[in-house]
Amino acid sequence: MSRNLLVASAVATAMTWLVLTSASAHHANSAYDRNQSVTVSGAVTQWQFINPHAGLWL
């Protein structure tokens, strides 16, 4: 394996790890109880779907 390929592989691995770590922390679900249902009622005043998240205002 050439030195350039080794360096490129190491950089790609590090960048992937950094992105995945950041995404994992950003999308943590520790604040949610998936076993508990919640019902919300009201008039929808605004709806936005902006990548990567949706917004719903009541």
Short mmCIF file of N, CA and C in Angstrom, two decimals:
data_model
loop_
_atom_site.label_atom_id
_atom_site.label_comp_id
_atom_site.label_asym_id
_atom_site.label_seq_id
_atom_site.Cartn_x
_atom_site.Cartn_y
_atom_site.Cartn_z
N MET A 1 0.86 -1.18 0.00
CA MET A 1 0.00 0.00 0.00
C MET A 1 0.90 1.24 0.00
N SER A 2 0.64 2.14 -0.91
CA SER A 2 1.49 3.33 -0.99
C SER A 2 1.18 4.29 0.16
N ARG A 3 2.11 5.14 0.44
CA ARG A 3 1.94 6.11 1.55
C ARG A 3 0.76 7.04 1.29
N ASN A 4 0.59 7.51 0.06
CA ASN A 4 -0.52 8.41 -0.26
C ASN A 4 -1.87 7.73 -0.03
N LEU A 5 -1.98 6.48 -0.42
CA LEU A 5 -3.22 5.74 -0.23
C LEU A 5 -3.49 5.53 1.26
N LEU A 6 -2.45 5.25 2.01
CA LEU A 6 -2.59 5.07 3.45
C LEU A 6 -3.05 6.36 4.13
N VAL A 7 -2.47 7.48 3.76
CA VAL A 7 -2.86 8.77 4.33
C VAL A 7 -4.29 9.11 3.93
N ALA A 8 -4.63 8.90 2.67
CA ALA A 8 -5.99 9.19 2.21
C ALA A 8 -7.01 8.32 2.94
N SER A 9 -6.69 7.06 3.14
CA SER A 9 -7.59 6.16 3.87
C SER A 9 -7.75 6.59 5.32
N ALA A 10 -6.67 7.01 5.95
CA ALA A 10 -6.74 7.46 7.34
C ALA A 10 -7.57 8.73 7.46
N VAL A 11 -7.40 9.66 6.53
CA VAL A 11 -8.17 10.90 6.55
C VAL A 11 -9.65 10.60 6.31
N ALA A 12 -9.96 9.75 5.35
CA ALA A 12 -11.35 9.40 5.06
C ALA A 12 -12.00 8.71 6.26
N THR A 13 -11.27 7.83 6.91
CA THR A 13 -11.80 7.16 8.10
C THR A 13 -12.05 8.15 9.22
N ALA A 14 -11.12 9.05 9.45
CA ALA A 14 -11.29 10.05 10.51
C ALA A 14 -12.47 10.98 10.22
N MET A 15 -12.61 11.42 8.98
CA MET A 15 -13.73 12.30 8.62
C MET A 15 -15.06 11.58 8.79
N THR A 16 -15.13 10.33 8.37
CA THR A 16 -16.36 9.55 8.53
C THR A 16 -16.69 9.40 10.00
N TRP A 17 -15.72 9.10 10.82
CA TRP A 17 -15.94 8.93 12.25
C TRP A 17 -16.45 10.24 12.86
N LEU A 18 -15.86 11.36 12.47
CA LEU A 18 -16.30 12.65 13.02
C LEU A 18 -17.73 12.98 12.62
N VAL A 19 -18.09 12.73 11.37
CA VAL A 19 -19.45 13.01 10.91
C VAL A 19 -20.44 12.10 11.62
N LEU A 20 -20.14 10.83 11.72
CA LEU A 20 -21.06 9.89 12.36
C LEU A 20 -21.21 10.18 13.85
N THR A 21 -20.15 10.57 14.50
CA THR A 21 -20.22 10.91 15.92
C THR A 21 -21.09 12.14 16.12
N SER A 22 -20.92 13.13 15.28
CA SER A 22 -21.73 14.34 15.37
C SER A 22 -23.20 14.05 15.10
N ALA A 23 -23.49 13.27 14.08
CA ALA A 23 -24.87 12.93 13.74
C ALA A 23 -25.51 12.10 14.85
N SER A 24 -24.75 11.21 15.42
CA SER A 24 -25.27 10.37 16.50
C SER A 24 -25.63 11.22 17.71
N ALA A 25 -24.80 12.17 18.06
CA ALA A 25 -25.08 13.04 19.20
C ALA A 25 -26.25 13.96 18.90
N HIS A 26 -26.35 14.43 17.68
CA HIS A 26 -27.41 15.35 17.29
C HIS A 26 -28.78 14.66 17.31
N HIS A 27 -28.83 13.40 16.97
CA HIS A 27 -30.08 12.67 16.88
C HIS A 27 -30.27 11.72 18.06
N ALA A 28 -29.72 12.05 19.20
CA ALA A 28 -29.88 11.21 20.38
C ALA A 28 -31.35 11.13 20.77
N ASN A 29 -31.78 9.97 21.21
CA ASN A 29 -33.18 9.80 21.59
C ASN A 29 -33.34 9.55 23.09
N SER A 30 -32.38 9.95 23.88
CA SER A 30 -32.44 9.69 25.31
C SER A 30 -33.54 10.48 26.01
N ALA A 31 -34.03 11.55 25.40
CA ALA A 31 -35.08 12.37 26.03
C ALA A 31 -36.47 11.85 25.72
N TYR A 32 -36.59 10.79 24.97
CA TYR A 32 -37.89 10.29 24.54
C TYR A 32 -38.16 8.91 25.12
N ASP A 33 -39.42 8.70 25.51
CA ASP A 33 -39.86 7.39 25.95
C ASP A 33 -40.71 6.81 24.83
N ARG A 34 -40.16 5.87 24.10
CA ARG A 34 -40.86 5.31 22.94
C ARG A 34 -42.07 4.46 23.33
N ASN A 35 -42.19 4.14 24.59
CA ASN A 35 -43.31 3.31 25.04
C ASN A 35 -44.49 4.15 25.52
N GLN A 36 -44.38 5.45 25.53
CA GLN A 36 -45.44 6.32 26.01
C GLN A 36 -46.03 7.10 24.84
N SER A 37 -47.36 7.01 24.68
CA SER A 37 -48.05 7.75 23.62
C SER A 37 -48.38 9.15 24.10
N VAL A 38 -48.32 10.10 23.19
CA VAL A 38 -48.67 11.48 23.49
C VAL A 38 -49.63 11.95 22.41
N THR A 39 -50.74 12.55 22.84
CA THR A 39 -51.72 13.10 21.92
C THR A 39 -51.72 14.61 22.05
N VAL A 40 -51.62 15.30 20.93
CA VAL A 40 -51.60 16.76 20.91
C VAL A 40 -52.71 17.21 19.99
N SER A 41 -53.45 18.23 20.42
CA SER A 41 -54.50 18.76 19.55
C SER A 41 -54.34 20.27 19.43
N GLY A 42 -54.79 20.80 18.33
CA GLY A 42 -54.69 22.23 18.08
C GLY A 42 -54.71 22.50 16.59
N ALA A 43 -54.75 23.75 16.25
CA ALA A 43 -54.73 24.15 14.84
C ALA A 43 -53.29 24.29 14.38
N VAL A 44 -52.99 23.72 13.24
CA VAL A 44 -51.66 23.84 12.67
C VAL A 44 -51.53 25.24 12.08
N THR A 45 -50.55 25.99 12.59
CA THR A 45 -50.35 27.37 12.11
C THR A 45 -49.24 27.46 11.08
N GLN A 46 -48.34 26.49 11.10
CA GLN A 46 -47.24 26.51 10.14
C GLN A 46 -46.67 25.12 10.01
N TRP A 47 -46.28 24.76 8.79
CA TRP A 47 -45.65 23.48 8.51
C TRP A 47 -44.48 23.74 7.58
N GLN A 48 -43.31 23.26 7.96
CA GLN A 48 -42.12 23.41 7.11
C GLN A 48 -41.39 22.09 7.03
N PHE A 49 -40.96 21.76 5.86
CA PHE A 49 -40.07 20.61 5.70
C PHE A 49 -38.79 21.14 5.07
N ILE A 50 -37.83 21.39 5.93
CA ILE A 50 -36.54 21.92 5.49
C ILE A 50 -35.49 20.88 5.86
N ASN A 51 -34.78 20.42 4.87
CA ASN A 51 -33.79 19.38 5.09
C ASN A 51 -32.79 19.84 6.15
N PRO A 52 -32.52 19.09 7.16
CA PRO A 52 -32.87 17.70 7.38
C PRO A 52 -34.02 17.51 8.37
N HIS A 53 -34.74 18.56 8.75
CA HIS A 53 -35.77 18.44 9.78
C HIS A 53 -37.08 19.05 9.32
N ALA A 54 -38.15 18.54 9.89
CA ALA A 54 -39.48 19.10 9.64
C ALA A 54 -39.89 19.93 10.84
N GLY A 55 -40.76 20.91 10.62
CA GLY A 55 -41.27 21.74 11.71
C GLY A 55 -42.78 21.81 11.62
N LEU A 56 -43.44 21.64 12.75
CA LEU A 56 -44.90 21.70 12.82
C LEU A 56 -45.26 22.60 13.98
N TRP A 57 -45.96 23.69 13.71
CA TRP A 57 -46.36 24.64 14.74
C TRP A 57 -47.85 24.51 14.98
N LEU A 58 -48.22 24.44 16.26
CA LEU A 58 -49.64 24.36 16.64
C LEU A 58 -50.05 25.64 17.31
#
